[in-house]
mmCIF file of C-alpha atoms and ligand atoms in Angstrom:
data_model
loop_
_atom_site.group_PDB
_atom_site.id
_atom_site.type_symbol
_atom_site.label_atom_id
_atom_site.label_comp_id
_atom_site.label_asym_id
_atom_site.label_seq_id
_atom_site.Cartn_x
_atom_site.Cartn_y
_atom_site.Cartn_z
ATOM 1 C CA MET A 1 -65.048 -58.986 17.405
ATOM 2 C CA THR A 2 -66.855 -62.165 18.445
ATOM 3 C CA ARG A 3 -65.336 -64.592 20.929
ATOM 4 C CA LYS A 4 -64.844 -67.063 18.074
ATOM 5 C CA MET A 5 -62.962 -64.491 16.011
ATOM 6 C CA ILE A 6 -60.725 -63.610 18.977
ATOM 7 C CA LEU A 7 -59.923 -67.277 19.558
ATOM 8 C CA THR A 8 -59.128 -67.836 15.888
ATOM 9 C CA TRP A 9 -56.909 -64.743 15.838
ATOM 10 C CA ALA A 10 -55.087 -65.890 18.984
ATOM 11 C CA ALA A 11 -54.513 -69.317 17.429
ATOM 12 C CA VAL A 12 -53.035 -67.724 14.299
ATOM 13 C CA VAL A 13 -50.658 -65.609 16.387
ATOM 14 C CA VAL A 14 -49.546 -68.614 18.473
ATOM 15 C CA LEU A 15 -48.940 -70.621 15.315
ATOM 16 C CA ALA A 16 -47.007 -67.804 13.674
ATOM 17 C CA VAL A 17 -44.769 -67.356 16.724
ATOM 18 C CA ALA A 18 -44.217 -71.115 16.998
ATOM 19 C CA SER A 19 -43.336 -71.409 13.345
ATOM 20 C CA THR A 20 -40.820 -68.546 13.580
ATOM 21 C CA ALA A 21 -39.232 -70.167 16.612
ATOM 22 C CA THR A 22 -38.914 -73.560 14.993
ATOM 23 C CA ALA A 23 -38.320 -72.430 11.383
ATOM 24 C CA GLU A 24 -35.331 -74.096 9.809
ATOM 25 C CA PRO A 25 -32.645 -71.559 8.949
ATOM 26 C CA ILE A 26 -31.903 -70.823 5.313
ATOM 27 C CA VAL A 27 -28.611 -72.593 4.600
ATOM 28 C CA ILE A 28 -26.086 -70.850 2.352
ATOM 29 C CA LYS A 29 -23.185 -73.041 1.283
ATOM 30 C CA PHE A 30 -20.007 -71.048 0.614
ATOM 31 C CA SER A 31 -17.287 -73.148 -0.986
ATOM 32 C CA HIS A 32 -13.689 -72.083 -1.607
ATOM 33 C CA VAL A 33 -10.337 -73.674 -2.374
ATOM 34 C CA VAL A 34 -7.854 -71.980 -0.024
ATOM 35 C CA ALA A 35 -6.900 -72.469 3.636
ATOM 36 C CA VAL A 36 -8.924 -70.846 6.437
ATOM 37 C CA ASP A 37 -5.940 -68.744 7.477
ATOM 38 C CA THR A 38 -5.738 -66.712 4.254
ATOM 39 C CA PRO A 39 -7.339 -63.370 3.361
ATOM 40 C CA LYS A 40 -10.208 -65.153 1.555
ATOM 41 C CA GLY A 41 -10.570 -67.841 4.223
ATOM 42 C CA GLN A 42 -10.707 -65.257 7.014
ATOM 43 C CA ALA A 43 -13.131 -63.011 5.146
ATOM 44 C CA ALA A 44 -15.461 -65.964 4.500
ATOM 45 C CA GLU A 45 -15.496 -66.748 8.243
ATOM 46 C CA TYR A 46 -16.139 -63.099 9.083
ATOM 47 C CA PHE A 47 -18.996 -62.942 6.585
ATOM 48 C CA LYS A 48 -20.506 -66.058 8.202
ATOM 49 C CA LYS A 49 -20.311 -64.464 11.655
ATOM 50 C CA LEU A 50 -21.884 -61.157 10.568
ATOM 51 C CA ALA A 51 -24.535 -62.781 8.378
ATOM 52 C CA GLU A 52 -25.699 -65.131 11.125
ATOM 53 C CA GLU A 53 -25.736 -62.324 13.711
ATOM 54 C CA ARG A 54 -27.543 -59.812 11.533
ATOM 55 C CA THR A 55 -30.235 -62.263 10.424
ATOM 56 C CA ASN A 56 -30.723 -63.428 14.029
ATOM 57 C CA GLY A 57 -29.977 -66.976 13.013
ATOM 58 C CA ALA A 58 -32.507 -67.027 10.161
ATOM 59 C CA VAL A 59 -29.537 -67.757 7.888
ATOM 60 C CA LYS A 60 -26.835 -70.327 8.468
ATOM 61 C CA ILE A 61 -23.657 -69.953 6.403
ATOM 62 C CA GLU A 62 -21.763 -73.186 5.901
ATOM 63 C CA VAL A 63 -18.204 -72.409 4.787
ATOM 64 C CA TYR A 64 -16.299 -75.242 3.094
ATOM 65 C CA PRO A 65 -12.606 -74.247 2.737
ATOM 66 C CA ASN A 66 -9.647 -76.036 1.101
ATOM 67 C CA SER A 67 -11.567 -77.585 -1.846
ATOM 68 C CA GLN A 68 -13.382 -79.791 0.704
ATOM 69 C CA LEU A 69 -16.560 -79.679 -1.316
ATOM 70 C CA TYR A 70 -15.438 -78.842 -4.852
ATOM 71 C CA LYS A 71 -12.239 -78.143 -6.782
ATOM 72 C CA ASP A 72 -11.895 -75.061 -9.009
ATOM 73 C CA LYS A 73 -13.768 -76.191 -12.079
ATOM 74 C CA GLU A 74 -16.458 -78.166 -10.282
ATOM 75 C CA GLU A 75 -17.317 -75.351 -7.888
ATOM 76 C CA VAL A 76 -18.345 -73.052 -10.720
ATOM 77 C CA GLU A 77 -20.536 -75.772 -12.249
ATOM 78 C CA ALA A 78 -22.011 -76.496 -8.812
ATOM 79 C CA LEU A 79 -22.900 -72.814 -8.398
ATOM 80 C CA GLN A 80 -24.698 -72.732 -11.713
ATOM 81 C CA MET A 81 -26.636 -75.878 -10.787
ATOM 82 C CA GLY A 82 -27.490 -74.476 -7.354
ATOM 83 C CA SER A 83 -25.687 -77.231 -5.363
ATOM 84 C CA VAL A 84 -23.622 -74.504 -3.722
ATOM 85 C CA HIS A 85 -24.762 -70.892 -3.327
ATOM 86 C CA MET A 86 -21.694 -68.723 -2.861
ATOM 87 C CA LEU A 87 -18.098 -68.811 -4.140
ATOM 88 C CA ALA A 88 -15.125 -66.470 -4.359
ATOM 89 C CA PRO A 89 -13.070 -67.767 -7.297
ATOM 90 C CA SER A 90 -9.959 -65.946 -8.327
ATOM 91 C CA LEU A 91 -10.461 -63.479 -11.170
ATOM 92 C CA ALA A 92 -8.320 -65.774 -13.336
ATOM 93 C CA LYS A 93 -11.080 -68.392 -13.291
ATOM 94 C CA PHE A 94 -13.984 -66.501 -14.851
ATOM 95 C CA ALA A 95 -13.457 -67.244 -18.536
ATOM 96 C CA PRO A 96 -15.183 -70.651 -18.257
ATOM 97 C CA LEU A 97 -18.224 -68.675 -17.065
ATOM 98 C CA GLY A 98 -18.162 -66.873 -20.389
ATOM 99 C CA VAL A 99 -16.670 -63.582 -19.183
ATOM 100 C CA LYS A 100 -13.079 -63.643 -20.351
ATOM 101 C CA GLU A 101 -12.672 -59.895 -19.726
ATOM 102 C CA PHE A 102 -11.948 -60.734 -16.073
ATOM 103 C CA GLU A 103 -8.547 -61.945 -17.259
ATOM 104 C CA LEU A 104 -7.450 -58.310 -17.527
ATOM 105 C CA TYR A 105 -6.586 -58.595 -13.822
ATOM 106 C CA ASP A 106 -3.991 -61.256 -14.771
ATOM 107 C CA LEU A 107 -1.986 -59.027 -17.106
ATOM 108 C CA PRO A 108 1.622 -58.860 -15.913
ATOM 109 C CA TYR A 109 2.645 -55.633 -14.207
ATOM 110 C CA ILE A 110 -0.698 -53.942 -14.932
ATOM 111 C CA PHE A 111 -1.051 -52.751 -11.310
ATOM 112 C CA ASN A 112 1.876 -51.372 -9.332
ATOM 113 C CA ASN A 113 0.036 -51.574 -6.032
ATOM 114 C CA TYR A 114 -3.357 -52.071 -4.358
ATOM 115 C CA GLU A 115 -4.273 -48.390 -4.839
ATOM 116 C CA GLU A 116 -4.086 -48.715 -8.629
ATOM 117 C CA LEU A 117 -5.989 -52.005 -8.528
ATOM 118 C CA HIS A 118 -8.774 -50.454 -6.424
ATOM 119 C CA LYS A 119 -9.288 -47.745 -9.048
ATOM 120 C CA VAL A 120 -10.518 -50.605 -11.229
ATOM 121 C CA THR A 121 -12.260 -52.908 -8.744
ATOM 122 C CA ASN A 122 -13.993 -50.055 -6.880
ATOM 123 C CA GLY A 123 -14.753 -48.028 -10.012
ATOM 124 C CA PRO A 124 -17.023 -48.272 -13.058
ATOM 125 C CA ILE A 125 -14.874 -50.938 -14.777
ATOM 126 C CA GLY A 126 -15.170 -53.279 -11.807
ATOM 127 C CA LYS A 127 -18.951 -52.783 -11.761
ATOM 128 C CA LYS A 128 -19.258 -53.284 -15.502
ATOM 129 C CA LEU A 129 -17.439 -56.616 -15.318
ATOM 130 C CA LEU A 130 -19.589 -57.925 -12.470
ATOM 131 C CA ALA A 131 -22.709 -56.960 -14.451
ATOM 132 C CA LYS A 132 -21.548 -59.201 -17.314
ATOM 133 C CA LEU A 133 -22.122 -62.212 -15.055
ATOM 134 C CA GLU A 134 -25.871 -61.630 -14.729
ATOM 135 C CA PRO A 135 -26.909 -63.129 -18.071
ATOM 136 C CA LYS A 136 -25.026 -66.259 -16.970
ATOM 137 C CA GLY A 137 -27.316 -66.599 -13.924
ATOM 138 C CA ILE A 138 -24.682 -65.253 -11.537
ATOM 139 C CA LEU A 139 -24.525 -62.119 -9.397
ATOM 140 C CA GLY A 140 -21.189 -60.561 -8.488
ATOM 141 C CA LEU A 141 -21.427 -59.140 -4.968
ATOM 142 C CA ALA A 142 -17.914 -57.875 -4.259
ATOM 143 C CA TYR A 143 -14.216 -57.978 -4.993
ATOM 144 C CA TRP A 144 -11.959 -59.384 -2.283
ATOM 145 C CA ASP A 145 -8.220 -58.766 -2.388
ATOM 146 C CA ASN A 146 -5.453 -61.257 -2.061
ATOM 147 C CA GLY A 147 -2.150 -59.933 -3.321
ATOM 148 C CA PHE A 148 0.762 -59.742 -5.700
ATOM 149 C CA LYS A 149 2.381 -62.955 -6.898
ATOM 150 C CA VAL A 150 5.843 -64.413 -6.431
ATOM 151 C CA MET A 151 7.409 -67.038 -8.728
ATOM 152 C CA SER A 152 8.874 -70.252 -7.357
ATOM 153 C CA ALA A 153 10.917 -73.154 -8.700
ATOM 154 C CA ASN A 154 13.784 -75.442 -7.757
ATOM 155 C CA LYS A 155 16.234 -73.206 -9.584
ATOM 156 C CA PRO A 156 16.799 -69.485 -9.104
ATOM 157 C CA LEU A 157 14.588 -67.368 -11.368
ATOM 158 C CA ARG A 158 16.471 -64.120 -11.825
ATOM 159 C CA MET A 159 16.170 -63.504 -15.537
ATOM 160 C CA PRO A 160 13.569 -64.482 -18.148
ATOM 161 C CA ALA A 161 16.063 -66.984 -19.619
ATOM 162 C CA ASP A 162 15.901 -68.942 -16.341
ATOM 163 C CA PHE A 163 12.316 -69.956 -17.163
ATOM 164 C CA ARG A 164 13.230 -71.668 -20.427
ATOM 165 C CA GLY A 165 11.618 -75.106 -20.618
ATOM 166 C CA LEU A 166 10.248 -75.079 -17.040
ATOM 167 C CA LYS A 167 6.785 -76.539 -16.537
ATOM 168 C CA MET A 168 4.929 -73.873 -14.586
ATOM 169 C CA ARG A 169 1.519 -74.461 -12.994
ATOM 170 C CA ILE A 170 -1.045 -71.785 -13.788
ATOM 171 C CA GLN A 171 -4.736 -71.140 -13.186
ATOM 172 C CA SER A 172 -7.049 -71.569 -16.171
ATOM 173 C CA SER A 173 -6.419 -68.123 -17.679
ATOM 174 C CA LYS A 174 -5.260 -67.561 -21.241
ATOM 175 C CA ILE A 175 -3.397 -64.442 -20.107
ATOM 176 C CA LEU A 176 -1.407 -66.503 -17.609
ATOM 177 C CA ASP A 177 -0.746 -69.021 -20.359
ATOM 178 C CA ALA A 178 0.608 -66.208 -22.564
ATOM 179 C CA GLN A 179 2.620 -64.820 -19.641
ATOM 180 C CA MET A 180 4.437 -68.135 -19.034
ATOM 181 C CA ARG A 181 5.024 -68.663 -22.752
ATOM 182 C CA ALA A 182 6.470 -65.139 -23.029
ATOM 183 C CA LEU A 183 9.035 -66.213 -20.426
ATOM 184 C CA GLY A 184 9.854 -69.370 -22.373
ATOM 185 C CA ALA A 185 8.152 -71.658 -19.846
ATOM 186 C CA ILE A 186 5.561 -74.362 -20.517
ATOM 187 C CA PRO A 187 2.298 -73.499 -18.735
ATOM 188 C CA GLN A 188 0.259 -76.294 -17.151
ATOM 189 C CA VAL A 189 -3.295 -75.601 -16.016
ATOM 190 C CA MET A 190 -4.023 -77.420 -12.775
ATOM 191 C CA ALA A 191 -6.553 -77.240 -9.931
ATOM 192 C CA PHE A 192 -5.259 -75.425 -6.868
ATOM 193 C CA SER A 193 -5.768 -78.459 -4.635
ATOM 194 C CA GLU A 194 -3.329 -80.482 -6.748
ATOM 195 C CA VAL A 195 -0.441 -78.019 -6.837
ATOM 196 C CA TYR A 196 1.468 -79.061 -3.718
ATOM 197 C CA GLN A 197 1.671 -82.678 -4.786
ATOM 198 C CA ALA A 198 2.535 -81.780 -8.377
ATOM 199 C CA LEU A 199 5.437 -79.654 -7.133
ATOM 200 C CA GLN A 200 6.543 -82.344 -4.714
ATOM 201 C CA THR A 201 6.567 -85.107 -7.296
ATOM 202 C CA GLY A 202 8.014 -82.979 -10.096
ATOM 203 C CA VAL A 203 4.898 -83.123 -12.305
ATOM 204 C CA VAL A 204 5.499 -79.364 -12.561
ATOM 205 C CA ASP A 205 8.727 -77.466 -11.871
ATOM 206 C CA GLY A 206 7.343 -74.280 -10.445
ATOM 207 C CA THR A 207 4.389 -71.982 -9.951
ATOM 208 C CA GLU A 208 3.184 -68.484 -9.075
ATOM 209 C CA ASN A 209 0.946 -67.375 -6.220
ATOM 210 C CA PRO A 210 0.700 -64.666 -3.577
ATOM 211 C CA PRO A 211 2.678 -65.497 -0.396
ATOM 212 C CA SER A 212 -0.512 -66.313 1.562
ATOM 213 C CA ASN A 213 -1.227 -69.287 -0.709
ATOM 214 C CA LEU A 214 2.425 -70.325 -1.034
ATOM 215 C CA TYR A 215 2.712 -70.414 2.755
ATOM 216 C CA THR A 216 -0.608 -71.976 3.775
ATOM 217 C CA GLN A 217 -0.346 -74.730 1.137
ATOM 218 C CA LYS A 218 3.278 -75.334 2.218
ATOM 219 C CA MET A 219 4.465 -74.965 -1.378
ATOM 220 C CA TYR A 220 7.663 -73.335 -0.080
ATOM 221 C CA GLU A 221 8.638 -76.678 1.458
ATOM 222 C CA VAL A 222 8.945 -78.178 -2.008
ATOM 223 C CA GLN A 223 10.365 -75.158 -3.871
ATOM 224 C CA LYS A 224 13.997 -74.201 -3.292
ATOM 225 C CA TYR A 225 13.788 -70.658 -4.698
ATOM 226 C CA ILE A 226 11.203 -67.904 -4.499
ATOM 227 C CA THR A 227 11.502 -64.707 -6.523
ATOM 228 C CA LEU A 228 9.752 -61.625 -5.136
ATOM 229 C CA SER A 229 8.656 -60.516 -8.586
ATOM 230 C CA ASP A 230 5.233 -58.985 -7.790
ATOM 231 C CA HIS A 231 4.604 -59.558 -11.483
ATOM 232 C CA GLY A 232 0.842 -59.885 -11.264
ATOM 233 C CA TYR A 233 -2.196 -59.628 -9.040
ATOM 234 C CA LEU A 234 -4.448 -62.380 -7.675
ATOM 235 C CA GLY A 235 -7.795 -61.497 -6.144
ATOM 236 C CA TYR A 236 -11.404 -62.652 -6.091
ATOM 237 C CA ALA A 237 -14.994 -61.865 -6.937
ATOM 238 C CA VAL A 238 -17.625 -63.111 -4.523
ATOM 239 C CA ILE A 239 -20.434 -64.579 -6.584
ATOM 240 C CA VAL A 240 -23.854 -66.098 -5.898
ATOM 241 C CA ASN A 241 -26.450 -67.994 -7.843
ATOM 242 C CA LYS A 242 -28.752 -65.189 -9.042
ATOM 243 C CA LYS A 243 -32.000 -67.156 -8.830
ATOM 244 C CA PHE A 244 -31.233 -68.279 -5.285
ATOM 245 C CA TRP A 245 -30.193 -64.806 -4.127
ATOM 246 C CA GLU A 246 -33.170 -63.037 -5.654
ATOM 247 C CA GLY A 247 -35.474 -65.655 -4.147
ATOM 248 C CA LEU A 248 -34.389 -64.761 -0.597
ATOM 249 C CA PRO A 249 -36.804 -62.625 1.481
ATOM 250 C CA ALA A 250 -35.960 -58.953 0.854
ATOM 251 C CA ASP A 251 -35.134 -58.153 4.502
ATOM 252 C CA ILE A 252 -32.738 -61.114 4.719
ATOM 253 C CA ARG A 253 -31.053 -60.079 1.478
ATOM 254 C CA THR A 254 -30.509 -56.561 2.840
ATOM 255 C CA GLN A 255 -28.936 -57.966 6.020
ATOM 256 C CA LEU A 256 -26.685 -60.250 3.972
ATOM 257 C CA GLU A 257 -25.654 -57.371 1.730
ATOM 258 C CA SER A 258 -24.648 -55.342 4.759
ATOM 259 C CA ALA A 259 -22.652 -58.322 6.105
ATOM 260 C CA MET A 260 -20.979 -58.657 2.701
ATOM 261 C CA ALA A 261 -20.050 -54.943 2.620
ATOM 262 C CA ASP A 262 -18.331 -55.252 6.014
ATOM 263 C CA ALA A 263 -16.662 -58.577 5.156
ATOM 264 C CA THR A 264 -15.308 -56.961 1.981
ATOM 265 C CA GLN A 265 -13.828 -54.090 3.947
ATOM 266 C CA PHE A 266 -12.299 -56.643 6.307
ATOM 267 C CA ALA A 267 -10.842 -58.759 3.457
ATOM 268 C CA ASN A 268 -9.269 -55.750 1.811
ATOM 269 C CA ASP A 269 -7.909 -54.452 5.123
ATOM 270 C CA ILE A 270 -6.112 -57.692 6.019
ATOM 271 C CA ALA A 271 -4.853 -58.861 2.597
ATOM 272 C CA LYS A 272 -1.625 -56.866 2.380
ATOM 273 C CA LYS A 273 -0.567 -57.530 5.968
ATOM 274 C CA LYS A 274 -1.409 -61.232 5.753
ATOM 275 C CA ASN A 275 0.754 -61.625 2.647
ATOM 276 C CA GLU A 276 3.636 -59.760 4.289
ATOM 277 C CA GLU A 277 3.392 -61.894 7.431
ATOM 278 C CA ASP A 278 3.244 -65.108 5.411
ATOM 279 C CA MET A 279 6.278 -64.106 3.349
ATOM 280 C CA ASP A 280 8.130 -63.420 6.610
ATOM 281 C CA ALA A 281 7.131 -66.874 7.863
ATOM 282 C CA VAL A 282 8.478 -68.450 4.659
ATOM 283 C CA LYS A 283 11.760 -66.541 5.172
ATOM 284 C CA GLN A 284 11.923 -67.671 8.806
ATOM 285 C CA SER A 285 11.424 -71.296 7.799
ATOM 286 C CA GLY A 286 14.739 -71.239 5.947
ATOM 287 C CA LYS A 287 13.320 -73.818 3.509
ATOM 288 C CA SER A 288 13.606 -71.674 0.378
ATOM 289 C CA GLU A 289 16.034 -69.041 -0.757
ATOM 290 C CA ILE A 290 14.285 -65.707 -1.324
ATOM 291 C CA ILE A 291 15.421 -63.715 -4.354
ATOM 292 C CA SER A 292 14.811 -59.976 -4.767
ATOM 293 C CA LEU A 293 15.192 -58.623 -8.296
ATOM 294 C CA THR A 294 17.678 -55.841 -9.007
ATOM 295 C CA PRO A 295 16.273 -52.882 -11.008
ATOM 296 C CA GLU A 296 18.088 -54.285 -14.083
ATOM 297 C CA GLU A 297 16.593 -57.749 -13.630
ATOM 298 C CA LEU A 298 13.126 -56.284 -13.108
ATOM 299 C CA ALA A 299 13.518 -54.274 -16.320
ATOM 300 C CA ALA A 300 14.530 -57.499 -18.110
ATOM 301 C CA TRP A 301 11.362 -59.290 -16.867
ATOM 302 C CA LYS A 302 9.213 -56.429 -18.121
ATOM 303 C CA VAL A 303 10.486 -56.690 -21.699
ATOM 304 C CA PRO A 304 8.712 -59.978 -22.602
ATOM 305 C CA LEU A 305 5.924 -59.587 -20.040
ATOM 306 C CA LEU A 306 4.631 -56.191 -21.105
ATOM 307 C CA LYS A 307 4.337 -57.498 -24.673
ATOM 308 C CA VAL A 308 1.617 -59.816 -23.346
ATOM 309 C CA HIS A 309 -0.662 -56.758 -23.013
ATOM 310 C CA ASP A 310 -0.635 -56.086 -26.765
ATOM 311 C CA LYS A 311 -0.690 -59.727 -27.692
ATOM 312 C CA MET A 312 -3.781 -60.396 -25.579
ATOM 313 C CA ALA A 313 -5.559 -57.032 -26.070
ATOM 314 C CA ASP A 314 -8.178 -58.608 -28.334
ATOM 315 C CA ARG A 315 -9.112 -61.166 -25.706
ATOM 316 C CA ILE A 316 -9.698 -58.464 -23.086
ATOM 317 C CA GLY A 317 -11.058 -55.915 -25.552
ATOM 318 C CA ALA A 318 -8.700 -53.160 -26.692
ATOM 319 C CA ASP A 319 -11.099 -50.419 -25.527
ATOM 320 C CA LEU A 320 -11.513 -51.967 -22.105
ATOM 321 C CA LEU A 321 -7.748 -52.237 -21.763
ATOM 322 C CA GLN A 322 -7.394 -48.542 -22.606
ATOM 323 C CA GLU A 323 -10.040 -47.720 -19.983
ATOM 324 C CA VAL A 324 -8.004 -49.636 -17.386
ATOM 325 C CA TYR A 325 -4.809 -47.803 -18.394
ATOM 326 C CA GLN A 326 -6.623 -44.500 -18.027
ATOM 327 C CA ALA A 327 -8.109 -45.380 -14.652
ATOM 328 C CA THR A 328 -4.758 -46.431 -13.182
ATOM 329 C CA GLY A 329 -2.407 -44.100 -15.047
ATOM 330 C CA PHE A 330 -0.551 -47.158 -16.409
ATOM 331 C CA LYS A 331 2.537 -46.376 -18.512
ATOM 332 C CA LYS A 332 4.691 -48.940 -20.278
HETATM 333 C C1 LIG B 401 -4.995 -70.601 -7.496
HETATM 334 O O1 LIG B 401 -5.634 -71.489 -8.082
HETATM 335 O O2 LIG B 401 -3.776 -70.517 -7.516
HETATM 336 C C2 LIG B 401 -5.770 -69.562 -6.709
HETATM 337 O O3 LIG B 401 -6.833 -69.140 -7.482
HETATM 338 C C3 LIG B 401 -6.299 -70.105 -5.433
HETATM 339 C C4 LIG B 401 -7.102 -69.066 -4.716
HETATM 340 O O4 LIG B 401 -8.318 -69.170 -4.706
HETATM 341 O O5 LIG B 401 -6.461 -68.154 -4.168
#
């Protein structure tokens, strides 16, 4: 090697080192609509921590909780346009993306517990659903749990007849619409960020959500009665813009995937406990009366609600619904 070649080589190395040291990190914007102190909020923070550690700072995750950046509908549009890179919408919000099959997770009483749910989310059905997002320019990375929903209103909801004529806020899912109609209520689709005020001002009479959302959004302060109905599940899929994700350097993507795997484990480990703790906190507050259903009342709820399965089977796909029943051992 000539002296000139050595000098040139040295200059290249110095430049390469300098550019690594000063390189701007890749920024990943992760937007969501719930409070930081929820299963999703905590898992997003944990993912940020792991991702930044494992990429040695080459990636910076900016988490925007509480609809700070976008509300429900806008966040999905923003993801498709690339203005935000990562979201974890609830499974009830995927139909506008063109994959209405995700609404199967909204069917009333389809899962008795997390174990049954995980047979779907962690099995071939869960995978198949995430794959349906790809042609829409979206990659599904993981399912994150939240929990089972309670119903709330300013009157006690013990029997289906108690719902008659109540305006109940729902997410934008046709299954949830059918569920509220089956109970005789009037469903009202509304962004999550608007629910507290709508309950407070009487724009809607009641709503449904897992305790973690009811508590952290302070909905219990403006709802006199909460029924522990566990009538449906609410959880999430973590999604990214496919073009953005596939454009990341391969080593970075691998590190992010490993961070996501651990954040998913974390989310699903804390979800149940967090919901139990938040329900306890609601009880402690003394602001709402908590109603547990008797076995007879529960049986009465199931009569109209299980009919929603048959009524909405075409929307989900009758075969897919049968596959879910088989995976979980569901019996009417
Ligand atoms: C809702 O809109 O009620 C939920 O989807 C909010 C959430 O993300 O948990």
